[in-house]
Coordinates of C-alpha atoms and ligand atoms in Angstrom, one line a residue:
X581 CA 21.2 5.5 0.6
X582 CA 18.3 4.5 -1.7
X583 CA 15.0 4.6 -0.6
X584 CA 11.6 3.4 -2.0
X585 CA 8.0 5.4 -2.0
X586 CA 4.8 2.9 -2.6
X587 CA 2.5 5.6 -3.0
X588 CA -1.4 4.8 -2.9
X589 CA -4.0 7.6 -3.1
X590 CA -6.9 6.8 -0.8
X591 CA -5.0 7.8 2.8
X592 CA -3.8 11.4 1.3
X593 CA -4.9 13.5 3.7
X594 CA -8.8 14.9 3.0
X595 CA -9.6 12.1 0.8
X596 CA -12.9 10.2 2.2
X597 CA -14.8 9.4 -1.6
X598 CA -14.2 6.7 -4.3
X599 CA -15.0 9.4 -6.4
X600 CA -11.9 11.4 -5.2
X601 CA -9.7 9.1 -6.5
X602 CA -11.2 7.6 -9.5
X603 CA -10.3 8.9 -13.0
X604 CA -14.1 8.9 -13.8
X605 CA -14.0 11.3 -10.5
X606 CA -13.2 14.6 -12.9
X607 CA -11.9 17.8 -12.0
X608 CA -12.8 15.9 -8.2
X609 CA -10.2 13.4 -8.9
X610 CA -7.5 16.2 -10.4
X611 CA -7.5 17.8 -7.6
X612 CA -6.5 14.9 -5.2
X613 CA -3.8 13.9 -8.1
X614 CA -2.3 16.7 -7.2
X615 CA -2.8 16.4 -3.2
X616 CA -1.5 13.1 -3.7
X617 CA 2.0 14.0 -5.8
X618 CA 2.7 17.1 -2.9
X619 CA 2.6 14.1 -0.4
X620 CA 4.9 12.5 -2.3
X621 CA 7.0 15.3 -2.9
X622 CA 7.1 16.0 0.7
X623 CA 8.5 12.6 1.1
X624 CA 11.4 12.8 -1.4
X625 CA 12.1 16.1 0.0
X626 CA 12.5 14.3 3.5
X627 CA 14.4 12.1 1.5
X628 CA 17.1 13.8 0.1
X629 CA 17.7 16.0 3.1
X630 CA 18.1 12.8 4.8
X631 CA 21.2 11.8 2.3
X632 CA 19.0 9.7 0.0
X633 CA 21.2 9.5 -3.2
X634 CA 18.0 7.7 -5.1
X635 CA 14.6 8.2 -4.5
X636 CA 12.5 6.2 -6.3
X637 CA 8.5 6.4 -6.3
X638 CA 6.1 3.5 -7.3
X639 CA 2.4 4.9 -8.4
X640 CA 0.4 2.4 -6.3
X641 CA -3.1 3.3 -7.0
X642 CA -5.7 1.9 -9.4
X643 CA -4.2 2.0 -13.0
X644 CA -1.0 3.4 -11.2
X645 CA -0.9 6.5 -13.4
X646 CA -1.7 9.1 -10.5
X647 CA 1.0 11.2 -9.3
X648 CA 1.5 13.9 -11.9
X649 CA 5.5 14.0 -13.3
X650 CA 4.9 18.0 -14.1
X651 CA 4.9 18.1 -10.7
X652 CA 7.4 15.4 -9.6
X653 CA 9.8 16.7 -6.9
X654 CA 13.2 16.8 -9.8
X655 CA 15.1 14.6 -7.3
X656 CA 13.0 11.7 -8.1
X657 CA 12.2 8.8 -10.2
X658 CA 8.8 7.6 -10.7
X659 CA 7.5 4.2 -11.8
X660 CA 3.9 4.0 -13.2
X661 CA 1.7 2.0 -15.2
X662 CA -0.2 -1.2 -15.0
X663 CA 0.1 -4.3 -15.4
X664 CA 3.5 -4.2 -13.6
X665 CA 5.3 -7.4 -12.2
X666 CA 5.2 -6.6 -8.7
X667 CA 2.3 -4.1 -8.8
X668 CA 2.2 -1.4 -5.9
X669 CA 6.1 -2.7 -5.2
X670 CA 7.5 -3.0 -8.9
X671 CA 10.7 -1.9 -8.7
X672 CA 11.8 -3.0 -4.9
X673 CA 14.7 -4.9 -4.6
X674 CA 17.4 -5.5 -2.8
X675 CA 19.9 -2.4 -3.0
X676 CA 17.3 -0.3 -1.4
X677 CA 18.0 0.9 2.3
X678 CA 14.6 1.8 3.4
X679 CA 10.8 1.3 1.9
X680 CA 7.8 4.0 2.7
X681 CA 4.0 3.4 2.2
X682 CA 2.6 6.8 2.0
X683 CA -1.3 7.4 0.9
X684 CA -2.3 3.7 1.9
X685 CA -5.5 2.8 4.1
X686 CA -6.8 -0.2 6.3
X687 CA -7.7 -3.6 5.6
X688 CA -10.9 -5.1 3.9
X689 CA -13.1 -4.9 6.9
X690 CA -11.7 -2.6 9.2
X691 CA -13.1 0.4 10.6
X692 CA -10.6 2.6 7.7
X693 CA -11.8 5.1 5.7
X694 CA -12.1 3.6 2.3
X695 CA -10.8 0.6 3.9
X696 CA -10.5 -2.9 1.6
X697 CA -7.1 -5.5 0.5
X698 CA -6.6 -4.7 -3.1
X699 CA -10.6 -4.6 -4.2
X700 CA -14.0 -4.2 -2.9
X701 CA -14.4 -7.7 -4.0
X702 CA -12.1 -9.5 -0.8
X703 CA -13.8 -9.8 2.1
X704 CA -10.8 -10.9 4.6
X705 CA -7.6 -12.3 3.9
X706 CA -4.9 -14.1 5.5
X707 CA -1.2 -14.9 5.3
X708 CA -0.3 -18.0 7.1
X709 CA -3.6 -17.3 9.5
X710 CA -2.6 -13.7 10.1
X711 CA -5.3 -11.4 8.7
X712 CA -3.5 -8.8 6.6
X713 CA -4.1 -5.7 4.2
X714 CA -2.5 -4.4 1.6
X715 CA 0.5 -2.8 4.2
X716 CA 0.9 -5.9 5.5
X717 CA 1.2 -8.4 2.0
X718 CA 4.0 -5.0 0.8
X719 CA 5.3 -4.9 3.9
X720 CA 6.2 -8.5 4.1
X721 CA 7.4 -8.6 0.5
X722 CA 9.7 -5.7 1.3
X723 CA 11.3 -7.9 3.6
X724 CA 11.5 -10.9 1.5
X725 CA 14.3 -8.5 -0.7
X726 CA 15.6 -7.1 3.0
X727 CA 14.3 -4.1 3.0
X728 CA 12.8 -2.7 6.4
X729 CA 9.3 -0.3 5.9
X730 CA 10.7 2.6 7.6
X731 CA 7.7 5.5 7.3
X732 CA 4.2 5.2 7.0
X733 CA 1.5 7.5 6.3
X734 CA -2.2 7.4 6.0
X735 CA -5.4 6.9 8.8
X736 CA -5.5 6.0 12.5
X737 CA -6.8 2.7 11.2
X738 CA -3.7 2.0 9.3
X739 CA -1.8 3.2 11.9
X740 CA -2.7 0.6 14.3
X741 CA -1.8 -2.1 11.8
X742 CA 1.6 -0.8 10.9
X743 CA 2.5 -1.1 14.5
X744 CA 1.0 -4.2 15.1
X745 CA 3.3 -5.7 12.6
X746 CA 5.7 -3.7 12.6
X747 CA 6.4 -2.4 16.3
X748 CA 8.6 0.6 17.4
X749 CA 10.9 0.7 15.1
X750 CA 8.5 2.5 12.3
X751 CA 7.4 6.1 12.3
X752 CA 3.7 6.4 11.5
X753 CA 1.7 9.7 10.0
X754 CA -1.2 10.4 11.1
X755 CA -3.1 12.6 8.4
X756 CA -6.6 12.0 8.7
X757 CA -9.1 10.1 11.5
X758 CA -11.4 8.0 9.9
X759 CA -14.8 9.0 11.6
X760 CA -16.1 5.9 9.2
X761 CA -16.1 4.6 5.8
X762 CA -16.7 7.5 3.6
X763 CA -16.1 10.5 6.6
X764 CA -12.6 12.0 7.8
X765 CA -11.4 14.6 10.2
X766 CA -8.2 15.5 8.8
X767 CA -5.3 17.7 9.0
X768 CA -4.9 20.6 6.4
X769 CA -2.9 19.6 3.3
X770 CA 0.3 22.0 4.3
X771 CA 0.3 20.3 8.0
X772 CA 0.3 16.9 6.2
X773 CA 3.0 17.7 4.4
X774 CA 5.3 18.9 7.4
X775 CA 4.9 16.1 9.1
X776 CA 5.2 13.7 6.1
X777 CA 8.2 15.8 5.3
X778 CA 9.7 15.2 9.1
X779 CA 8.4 11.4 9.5
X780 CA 10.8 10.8 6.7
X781 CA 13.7 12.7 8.2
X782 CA 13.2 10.9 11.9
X783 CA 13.0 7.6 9.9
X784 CA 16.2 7.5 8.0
X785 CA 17.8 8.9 11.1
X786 CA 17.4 5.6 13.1
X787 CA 19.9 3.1 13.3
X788 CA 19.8 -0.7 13.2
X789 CA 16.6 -0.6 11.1
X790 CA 15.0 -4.0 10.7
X791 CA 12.8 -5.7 7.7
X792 CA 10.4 -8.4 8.0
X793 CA 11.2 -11.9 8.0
X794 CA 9.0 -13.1 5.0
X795 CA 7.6 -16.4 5.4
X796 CA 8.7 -19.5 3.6
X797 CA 6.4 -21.6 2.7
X798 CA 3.4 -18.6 2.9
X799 CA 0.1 -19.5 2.6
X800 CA -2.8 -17.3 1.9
X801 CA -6.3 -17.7 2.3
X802 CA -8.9 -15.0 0.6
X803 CA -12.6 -14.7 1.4
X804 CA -14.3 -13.3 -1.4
X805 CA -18.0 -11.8 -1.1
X806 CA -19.5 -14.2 -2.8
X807 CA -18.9 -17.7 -4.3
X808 CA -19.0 -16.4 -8.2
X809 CA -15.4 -14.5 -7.3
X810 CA -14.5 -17.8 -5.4
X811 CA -15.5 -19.9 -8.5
X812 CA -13.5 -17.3 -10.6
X813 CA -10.4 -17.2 -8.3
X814 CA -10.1 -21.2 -8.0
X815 CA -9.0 -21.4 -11.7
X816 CA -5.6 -20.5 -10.6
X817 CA -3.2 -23.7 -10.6
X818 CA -2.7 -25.6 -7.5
X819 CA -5.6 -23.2 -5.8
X820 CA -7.7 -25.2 -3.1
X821 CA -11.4 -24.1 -2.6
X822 CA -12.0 -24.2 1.2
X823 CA -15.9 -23.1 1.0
X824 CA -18.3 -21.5 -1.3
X825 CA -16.1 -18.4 -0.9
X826 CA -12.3 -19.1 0.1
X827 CA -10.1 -20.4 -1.7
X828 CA -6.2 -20.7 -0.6
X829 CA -2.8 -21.0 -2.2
X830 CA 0.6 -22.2 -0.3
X831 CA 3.7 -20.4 -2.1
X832 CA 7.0 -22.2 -1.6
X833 CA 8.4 -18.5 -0.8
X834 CA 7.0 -15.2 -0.2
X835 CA 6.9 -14.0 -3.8
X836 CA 5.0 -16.8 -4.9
X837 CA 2.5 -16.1 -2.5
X838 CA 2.4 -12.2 -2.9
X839 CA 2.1 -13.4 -7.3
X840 CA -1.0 -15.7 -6.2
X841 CA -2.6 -13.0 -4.3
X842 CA -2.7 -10.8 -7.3
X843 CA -3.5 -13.5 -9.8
X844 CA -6.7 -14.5 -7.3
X845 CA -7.8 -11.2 -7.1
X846 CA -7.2 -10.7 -10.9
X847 CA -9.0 -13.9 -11.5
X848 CA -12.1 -13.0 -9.1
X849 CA -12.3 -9.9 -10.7
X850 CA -13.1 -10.8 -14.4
X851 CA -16.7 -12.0 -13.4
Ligands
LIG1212 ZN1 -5.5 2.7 -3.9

């Protein structure tokens, strides 16, 4: 059994501030480094009980060099670094038997706590007209390899996503309630980490686990904030501009899709 983490930082539980998990954030931000690699570790803990013979954990946050390997759980491995092919999924492929998001948070313009898609800079986007967040563009590419998302852990917000799109057949973490963008009522660390811990064991125990279908052709569509990120984003290749600030990409698979995603984003970025 081989199982993948995508760990992001800004659904740990506690964590309501940019400042919490930006580098520039100080002995702030080394503190939730270290909230943030105990979630993990309760995970691959989970994990391994479960019968896991590989564990392997994707840093999914920012520059992707979060989770601190001092204090890596010894059963894992961890992936980290940017740029990185697939980004928060580099390293996913097919040979895994189950995928987890842990730490993630809502879409741009949800009611989440520190809720956006990728950057402050996307106002709403879509994946053949369905509006999705950064759970739901992983989710999807986890099922283009065949891998179902099995755990997820983060805000109520997220929460009602993942079983929008993904149903039943997920368990889901509650650790915090977003009371709004930059406020939380959460659980204490060590009660996140129980239940992190025993998500992961319930959700290796079910059987006939499913993945996503992943669409084929995909299209996205991104709304930026304004048209300069637009005017930015529509340099990719074979990009249409829709309006002064969407523009929209059809991949002939998933993959491509997910790739243009990044590349707008990257693109809309730089100005
Ligand atoms: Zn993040």
């Amino acid at each position: 059994m081989r199982v993948y983490i995508s760990a992001d930082m800004e659904g740990v539980a506690g964590i309501c501030a940019w400042k919490q998990v930006e580098a520039r954030g100080g002995t702030e931000y080394a503190r939730c480094q270290k909230l943030m690699t105990a979630e993990v570790n309760a995970a691959v803990h989970g994990a391994l009980q479960a019968g896991a013979t590989t564990v392997c954990v994707n840093d999914a946050h920012d520059g992707m060099r979060n989770i601190l390997v001092e204090n890596l759980h010894p059963g894992a491995q961890l992936i980290s670094g940017t740029p990185k092919r697939l980004g928060m999924m580099e390293g996913i492929d097919r040979g895994f038997t189950a995928a987890c998001f842990l730490g993630y948070h809502a879409r741009a313009g949800s009611p989440g706590v520190l809720a956006h898609t990728y950057s402050e800079v996307v106002h709403r986007l879509e994946v053949n007209g369905e509006e999705m967040g950064e759970l739901g563009l992983n989710a999807l590419l986890a099922g283009y390899f065949g891998v179902p998302v099995v755990l997820v852990s983060g805000d109520q917000v997220l929460a009602g996503e993942a079983r929008k799109l993904l149903g039943n057949n997920i368990e889901i973490v509650i650790v915090k309630e977003a009371l709004n963008y930059h406020a939380v009522r959460s659980l204490s660390h060590r009660q996140a980490r129980t239940k992190i811990l025993q998500g992961m064991l319930k959700a290796l125990a079910r059987k006939n686990l499913k993945h996503l279908p992943a669409p084929a052709p995909a299209r996205v569509t991104i709304e930026f904030n304004d048209p300069a990120r637009a005017a930015a984003a529509a340099i990719l290749p074979r990009c249409q501009r829709l309006n002064a600030v969407t523009v929209t990409y059809t991949g002939g698979d998933y993959l491509e899709a997910y790739q243009a995603v990044r590349s707008l984003i990257g693109l809309a970025k730089s100005v």
